[in-house]
């Protein structure tokens, strides 16, 4: 299992990962001087948000919060026959546990809130300055002042050392257990930890295991019902059952082979069996349809040969296109997409192998039973016609084997008859063709509109189950603490003569460029504090010697700043860093790219970094990579169609159908509230293969028809493959419909997009493509 969120849902070679490596090498952390804003990762922590509908800054509410804080700090955890508390694992600052500033301000006494004049976003006391916006949320200020009148939320953090992961994980689990059982009349508490998202994400796979049994039960039932015939000999019940078994074997073989080769299994792969089931049943329905068009009196080998002659090319095209689309998706920069595409692609290959071997053998055995006119269940030989003196009930149970004496083929199914006699002529009527064009124009217009409003990026909370405790925490975080965004680290990567006035101007110019951005609120830097210190004490720092001497003394007084400077062995500054506070006034993508662009434009070599950039990097690659993958896949599909379909013109229509379905799926998924992220990207890649299936079947049948008139060709194609395509579409939707009940965003998204793909693929295969093919009668010499 490989379900690390960072590994699987962020770009493998993302820029922020390189930047983090540089930060960790240049500014190693100091265990005795913990600083939240200087972390190169999210750190190890527990956090809680206490909220109130009116005002959290009351004595009663603060007493509840202080009581909860005391419980957390005094919580005893058992580890390896020893017990420990928060103070034994906490991140330290000068020998003491890192504290919560709002509690420091009131000196851990609820009554003190009435005597303290809180100011927001910064609160300055005699000894230090507090960043109150990190602790207080939904703040109301007195008119025309920065004095706090009320607030609705208080957030507390408990940071831990990262030297013993087993120990810290135990403490975090105990924290979750403790806080989840807290109840209060005046406050509501939501909570999370640095490991919560990972732990909650790993529950997703288990949450859908019961859906597998539901899905396969539905698939078996549908297959048997749709392949059931009233004729006790000609019914295809056993072939339908073997078709479901065949897809199950394909999934087992594909997954087993890759797991034996030590290929990591990512949670997104769990949706593969649902997709493979639909593809396998689609192949089965095509083969059964082709078998039914063979001559009943021919030998079983001859009937199977004729079946393969018609079905094999069609199945090969769809398998090849599905597998190629998925293998092309393996080039994605996201581990979750790579894993899904590899597992799904290999499973589809096994599905094809089992369809033409195992399922073919099952059809041969079933055909042998039919040739001997034996009952489908008892395998006893039965009469073809109702014997005299027997009831009608006897004919229903114990008679079968009839066929059309004129064509020597099996009796036409009612649905096939509908496609041939009613639907085909109706669709090829000139007025209906005009209506189809109007419908298509509307479909295209809505799809294109949807593409323009499609949002990018994966909201991290969507990786947890809907009823997870962290959903409430993320909602409170967004509601009460969304005004201020990240405190971003800016690194000066080159040695600078900080004492030189010209260099100072260059550096101040860069800072001004950052502060001119509408989403930047302010700058916090060691050299600005040092310059202010020198000015207030009358120090001259304009020479290298004086600057270095006074700087070392300044750092002794302000030891936290030592972590912001990388000194060489002879105390020269090799690199340094400062921090800028950002506001939540733009999208995460625009904020990150805006800061990076500003850093690039600076005359000094700068690097901007925040741990969240690891996840924001998806915004920079997801759209381009998806478009690139789709374009390459469409070109490959076109080549495959040109090779396997004996008509260049019709191959172009297959490629057109692929593009049209992709545009439709992308547009309508935006209207359905699905973002373009690594999860939906999986489905869009898969969509390429699925969209080929329907149009390729119809196109191949169209060009293979011996009819001379284009309308008759279309009717013939619909009569032959209309019902199998409908069966395949319904079986695929039934294969994933159980996922709509999932509590996981990942699997619900899979259902939504597969539903759109199948719906639009079916619409193209049974409505748009047949009509479009008939409109080019001048090209009938090609088709």
mmCIF file of C-alpha atoms in Angstrom, residues 471-691:
data_model
loop_
_atom_site.group_PDB
_atom_site.id
_atom_site.type_symbol
_atom_site.label_atom_id
_atom_site.label_comp_id
_atom_site.label_asym_id
_atom_site.label_seq_id
_atom_site.Cartn_x
_atom_site.Cartn_y
_atom_site.Cartn_z
ATOM 1 C CA UNK A 471 -14.321 18.210 7.821
ATOM 2 C CA UNK A 472 -15.791 20.247 10.675
ATOM 3 C CA UNK A 473 -12.311 21.536 11.538
ATOM 4 C CA UNK A 474 -11.576 22.628 7.945
ATOM 5 C CA UNK A 475 -14.966 24.339 7.710
ATOM 6 C CA UNK A 476 -14.293 26.301 10.915
ATOM 7 C CA UNK A 477 -10.783 27.123 9.729
ATOM 8 C CA UNK A 478 -12.203 28.514 6.479
ATOM 9 C CA UNK A 479 -15.039 30.370 8.180
ATOM 10 C CA UNK A 480 -13.119 32.015 11.012
ATOM 11 C CA UNK A 481 -9.450 32.166 9.973
ATOM 12 C CA UNK A 482 -9.562 32.792 6.229
ATOM 13 C CA UNK A 483 -8.662 36.496 6.191
ATOM 14 C CA UNK A 484 -4.940 35.842 6.577
ATOM 15 C CA UNK A 485 -3.220 33.262 4.392
ATOM 16 C CA UNK A 486 0.321 31.842 4.480
ATOM 17 C CA UNK A 487 3.390 33.428 6.054
ATOM 18 C CA UNK A 488 5.741 32.826 3.137
ATOM 19 C CA UNK A 489 9.484 32.345 3.484
ATOM 20 C CA UNK A 490 11.698 34.368 1.111
ATOM 21 C CA UNK A 491 15.312 33.215 0.894
ATOM 22 C CA UNK A 492 18.224 35.343 -0.335
ATOM 23 C CA UNK A 493 20.279 32.648 -2.049
ATOM 24 C CA UNK A 494 23.460 34.673 -2.634
ATOM 25 C CA UNK A 495 25.980 36.378 -0.331
ATOM 26 C CA UNK A 496 25.168 40.101 -0.008
ATOM 27 C CA UNK A 497 27.081 43.038 1.491
ATOM 28 C CA UNK A 498 24.166 44.020 3.739
ATOM 29 C CA UNK A 499 26.117 47.020 5.079
ATOM 30 C CA UNK A 500 26.369 48.595 1.604
ATOM 31 C CA UNK A 501 23.713 51.288 0.966
ATOM 32 C CA UNK A 502 23.311 50.336 -2.701
ATOM 33 C CA UNK A 503 22.712 46.676 -1.791
ATOM 34 C CA UNK A 504 20.278 47.775 0.901
ATOM 35 C CA UNK A 505 18.358 49.778 -1.713
ATOM 36 C CA UNK A 506 18.214 46.743 -4.017
ATOM 37 C CA UNK A 507 16.931 44.566 -1.181
ATOM 38 C CA UNK A 508 14.395 47.182 -0.052
ATOM 39 C CA UNK A 509 13.267 47.534 -3.661
ATOM 40 C CA UNK A 510 12.569 43.787 -3.806
ATOM 41 C CA UNK A 511 10.647 43.957 -0.532
ATOM 42 C CA UNK A 512 8.628 46.908 -1.885
ATOM 43 C CA UNK A 513 7.762 44.840 -4.962
ATOM 44 C CA UNK A 514 6.408 42.089 -2.716
ATOM 45 C CA UNK A 515 4.480 44.545 -0.543
ATOM 46 C CA UNK A 516 2.946 46.181 -3.625
ATOM 47 C CA UNK A 517 1.098 42.931 -4.361
ATOM 48 C CA UNK A 518 -2.518 43.279 -3.255
ATOM 49 C CA UNK A 519 -2.383 40.017 -1.290
ATOM 50 C CA UNK A 520 0.740 40.863 0.765
ATOM 51 C CA UNK A 521 0.175 42.460 4.169
ATOM 52 C CA UNK A 522 3.658 43.017 5.549
ATOM 53 C CA UNK A 523 7.279 41.910 5.920
ATOM 54 C CA UNK A 524 9.137 40.448 8.874
ATOM 55 C CA UNK A 525 12.930 40.355 8.423
ATOM 56 C CA UNK A 526 16.035 40.052 10.573
ATOM 57 C CA UNK A 527 17.901 42.795 8.654
ATOM 58 C CA UNK A 528 15.008 45.261 9.037
ATOM 59 C CA UNK A 529 14.964 44.595 12.799
ATOM 60 C CA UNK A 530 18.761 44.911 12.916
ATOM 61 C CA UNK A 531 18.696 48.226 11.041
ATOM 62 C CA UNK A 532 16.013 49.517 13.414
ATOM 63 C CA UNK A 533 18.068 48.333 16.403
ATOM 64 C CA UNK A 534 21.195 50.032 15.065
ATOM 65 C CA UNK A 535 19.309 53.271 14.422
ATOM 66 C CA UNK A 536 17.719 53.327 17.905
ATOM 67 C CA UNK A 537 21.056 52.641 19.646
ATOM 68 C CA UNK A 538 23.134 54.928 17.374
ATOM 69 C CA UNK A 539 25.324 52.147 15.963
ATOM 70 C CA UNK A 540 27.276 52.549 12.736
ATOM 71 C CA UNK A 541 26.863 49.387 10.625
ATOM 72 C CA UNK A 542 28.107 50.724 7.273
ATOM 73 C CA UNK A 543 31.392 48.794 7.291
ATOM 74 C CA UNK A 544 31.878 45.038 7.071
ATOM 75 C CA UNK A 545 33.671 44.793 10.417
ATOM 76 C CA UNK A 546 31.175 46.934 12.332
ATOM 77 C CA UNK A 547 28.213 45.198 10.716
ATOM 78 C CA UNK A 548 29.503 41.761 11.620
ATOM 79 C CA UNK A 549 30.430 42.699 15.197
ATOM 80 C CA UNK A 550 27.138 44.405 16.015
ATOM 81 C CA UNK A 551 25.126 41.706 14.214
ATOM 82 C CA UNK A 552 26.573 38.953 16.428
ATOM 83 C CA UNK A 553 25.631 40.976 19.517
ATOM 84 C CA UNK A 554 22.142 41.626 18.098
ATOM 85 C CA UNK A 555 21.659 37.882 17.494
ATOM 86 C CA UNK A 556 22.590 37.137 21.098
ATOM 87 C CA UNK A 557 19.744 39.434 22.173
ATOM 88 C CA UNK A 558 17.360 38.036 19.534
ATOM 89 C CA UNK A 559 18.350 34.387 19.317
ATOM 90 C CA UNK A 560 15.378 33.397 17.106
ATOM 91 C CA UNK A 561 16.923 35.359 14.208
ATOM 92 C CA UNK A 562 19.965 33.046 14.278
ATOM 93 C CA UNK A 563 17.868 30.516 12.354
ATOM 94 C CA UNK A 564 17.391 33.009 9.498
ATOM 95 C CA UNK A 565 21.064 33.374 8.630
ATOM 96 C CA UNK A 566 23.456 30.820 7.163
ATOM 97 C CA UNK A 567 27.005 31.758 8.195
ATOM 98 C CA UNK A 568 30.236 30.468 6.684
ATOM 99 C CA UNK A 569 33.077 29.286 8.912
ATOM 100 C CA UNK A 570 34.470 32.863 9.113
ATOM 101 C CA UNK A 571 31.060 34.368 10.023
ATOM 102 C CA UNK A 572 30.186 35.706 6.572
ATOM 103 C CA UNK A 573 26.534 35.556 5.505
ATOM 104 C CA UNK A 574 26.122 32.977 2.755
ATOM 105 C CA UNK A 575 22.313 33.006 2.648
ATOM 106 C CA UNK A 576 19.487 34.464 4.702
ATOM 107 C CA UNK A 577 15.710 34.588 4.773
ATOM 108 C CA UNK A 578 12.805 36.837 5.672
ATOM 109 C CA UNK A 579 9.029 36.402 5.801
ATOM 110 C CA UNK A 580 6.011 38.016 4.198
ATOM 111 C CA UNK A 581 2.436 37.740 5.417
ATOM 112 C CA UNK A 582 -0.116 37.079 2.673
ATOM 113 C CA UNK A 583 -3.826 37.809 2.707
ATOM 114 C CA UNK A 584 -6.576 35.580 1.376
ATOM 115 C CA UNK A 585 -7.475 37.962 -1.478
ATOM 116 C CA UNK A 586 -6.706 35.740 -4.439
ATOM 117 C CA UNK A 587 -6.552 32.078 -5.403
ATOM 118 C CA UNK A 588 -3.737 29.930 -4.050
ATOM 119 C CA UNK A 589 -2.416 29.446 -7.580
ATOM 120 C CA UNK A 590 -2.280 33.203 -8.278
ATOM 121 C CA UNK A 591 -0.665 33.889 -4.909
ATOM 122 C CA UNK A 592 2.103 31.332 -5.402
ATOM 123 C CA UNK A 593 2.789 32.229 -9.050
ATOM 124 C CA UNK A 594 2.631 35.950 -8.199
ATOM 125 C CA UNK A 595 5.238 35.576 -5.453
ATOM 126 C CA UNK A 596 7.472 33.421 -7.654
ATOM 127 C CA UNK A 597 7.236 35.928 -10.524
ATOM 128 C CA UNK A 598 8.104 38.816 -8.175
ATOM 129 C CA UNK A 599 11.101 36.857 -6.867
ATOM 130 C CA UNK A 600 12.307 36.178 -10.432
ATOM 131 C CA UNK A 601 12.028 39.864 -11.358
ATOM 132 C CA UNK A 602 14.188 40.916 -8.420
ATOM 133 C CA UNK A 603 17.842 41.765 -9.165
ATOM 134 C CA UNK A 604 18.840 39.582 -6.223
ATOM 135 C CA UNK A 605 18.568 35.786 -6.422
ATOM 136 C CA UNK A 606 15.519 34.931 -4.312
ATOM 137 C CA UNK A 607 13.474 31.838 -3.548
ATOM 138 C CA UNK A 608 9.929 31.854 -2.105
ATOM 139 C CA UNK A 609 8.647 28.865 -0.169
ATOM 140 C CA UNK A 610 5.888 27.664 2.118
ATOM 141 C CA UNK A 611 5.066 24.010 2.999
ATOM 142 C CA UNK A 612 1.622 24.439 1.400
ATOM 143 C CA UNK A 613 3.320 25.176 -1.946
ATOM 144 C CA UNK A 614 3.985 21.416 -2.157
ATOM 145 C CA UNK A 615 0.224 21.014 -2.679
ATOM 146 C CA UNK A 616 -0.302 24.262 -4.610
ATOM 147 C CA UNK A 617 2.146 23.039 -7.278
ATOM 148 C CA UNK A 618 -0.665 20.891 -8.667
ATOM 149 C CA UNK A 619 -2.275 24.107 -9.959
ATOM 150 C CA UNK A 620 0.732 24.847 -12.158
ATOM 151 C CA UNK A 621 0.760 21.499 -13.972
ATOM 152 C CA UNK A 622 -2.701 19.949 -13.877
ATOM 153 C CA UNK A 623 -4.282 21.852 -16.781
ATOM 154 C CA UNK A 624 -1.290 21.737 -19.144
ATOM 155 C CA UNK A 625 -0.573 18.087 -18.395
ATOM 156 C CA UNK A 626 -4.201 17.047 -18.849
ATOM 157 C CA UNK A 627 -4.524 18.883 -22.173
ATOM 158 C CA UNK A 628 -1.190 17.476 -23.383
ATOM 159 C CA UNK A 629 -2.101 13.912 -22.413
ATOM 160 C CA UNK A 630 -5.514 14.177 -24.062
ATOM 161 C CA UNK A 631 -4.101 15.626 -27.305
ATOM 162 C CA UNK A 632 -1.449 12.904 -27.565
ATOM 163 C CA UNK A 633 -4.039 10.240 -26.757
ATOM 164 C CA UNK A 634 -6.447 11.553 -29.409
ATOM 165 C CA UNK A 635 -3.666 11.431 -32.016
ATOM 166 C CA UNK A 636 -2.856 7.867 -30.998
ATOM 167 C CA UNK A 637 -6.548 6.949 -31.168
ATOM 168 C CA UNK A 638 -6.696 8.401 -34.693
ATOM 169 C CA UNK A 639 -3.712 6.301 -35.792
ATOM 170 C CA UNK A 640 -5.225 3.151 -34.249
ATOM 171 C CA UNK A 641 -8.562 3.846 -35.959
ATOM 172 C CA UNK A 642 -6.850 4.413 -39.323
ATOM 173 C CA UNK A 643 -5.065 1.069 -39.010
ATOM 174 C CA UNK A 644 -8.043 -1.002 -37.846
ATOM 175 C CA UNK A 645 -11.033 0.678 -39.516
ATOM 176 C CA UNK A 646 -10.928 0.337 -43.343
ATOM 177 C CA UNK A 647 -11.940 3.953 -43.969
ATOM 178 C CA UNK A 648 -9.865 7.091 -43.321
ATOM 179 C CA UNK A 649 -12.985 9.216 -43.294
ATOM 180 C CA UNK A 650 -14.739 7.145 -40.648
ATOM 181 C CA UNK A 651 -11.550 7.055 -38.565
ATOM 182 C CA UNK A 652 -11.628 10.836 -38.485
ATOM 183 C CA UNK A 653 -15.196 10.624 -37.183
ATOM 184 C CA UNK A 654 -14.004 8.360 -34.350
ATOM 185 C CA UNK A 655 -11.349 10.929 -33.411
ATOM 186 C CA UNK A 656 -14.003 13.649 -33.630
ATOM 187 C CA UNK A 657 -16.261 11.674 -31.280
ATOM 188 C CA UNK A 658 -13.409 11.335 -28.759
ATOM 189 C CA UNK A 659 -12.768 15.098 -28.748
ATOM 190 C CA UNK A 660 -16.476 15.865 -28.570
ATOM 191 C CA UNK A 661 -17.055 13.527 -25.610
ATOM 192 C CA UNK A 662 -14.020 14.914 -23.741
ATOM 193 C CA UNK A 663 -15.250 18.496 -24.195
ATOM 194 C CA UNK A 664 -18.697 17.420 -22.983
ATOM 195 C CA UNK A 665 -17.361 15.588 -19.937
ATOM 196 C CA UNK A 666 -15.011 18.458 -18.977
ATOM 197 C CA UNK A 667 -17.794 21.018 -19.374
ATOM 198 C CA UNK A 668 -20.529 19.126 -17.573
ATOM 199 C CA UNK A 669 -18.266 18.003 -14.721
ATOM 200 C CA UNK A 670 -17.644 21.698 -13.989
ATOM 201 C CA UNK A 671 -21.415 22.245 -13.906
ATOM 202 C CA UNK A 672 -21.698 19.218 -11.561
ATOM 203 C CA UNK A 673 -19.212 20.758 -9.105
ATOM 204 C CA UNK A 674 -16.172 18.595 -9.952
ATOM 205 C CA UNK A 675 -12.775 20.315 -10.128
ATOM 206 C CA UNK A 676 -9.943 19.424 -12.478
ATOM 207 C CA UNK A 677 -7.549 17.630 -10.126
ATOM 208 C CA UNK A 678 -5.477 14.461 -10.082
ATOM 209 C CA UNK A 679 -8.608 12.392 -9.364
ATOM 210 C CA UNK A 680 -10.751 13.793 -12.190
ATOM 211 C CA UNK A 681 -7.681 13.705 -14.455
ATOM 212 C CA UNK A 682 -7.643 9.906 -14.032
ATOM 213 C CA UNK A 683 -11.192 9.789 -15.266
ATOM 214 C CA UNK A 684 -10.616 12.160 -18.184
ATOM 215 C CA UNK A 685 -7.772 9.954 -19.415
ATOM 216 C CA UNK A 686 -10.006 6.915 -19.020
ATOM 217 C CA UNK A 687 -12.749 8.851 -20.820
ATOM 218 C CA UNK A 688 -10.665 8.816 -24.013
ATOM 219 C CA UNK A 689 -10.751 5.036 -24.179
ATOM 220 C CA UNK A 690 -14.424 4.759 -23.256
ATOM 221 C CA UNK A 691 -15.490 7.386 -25.788
#
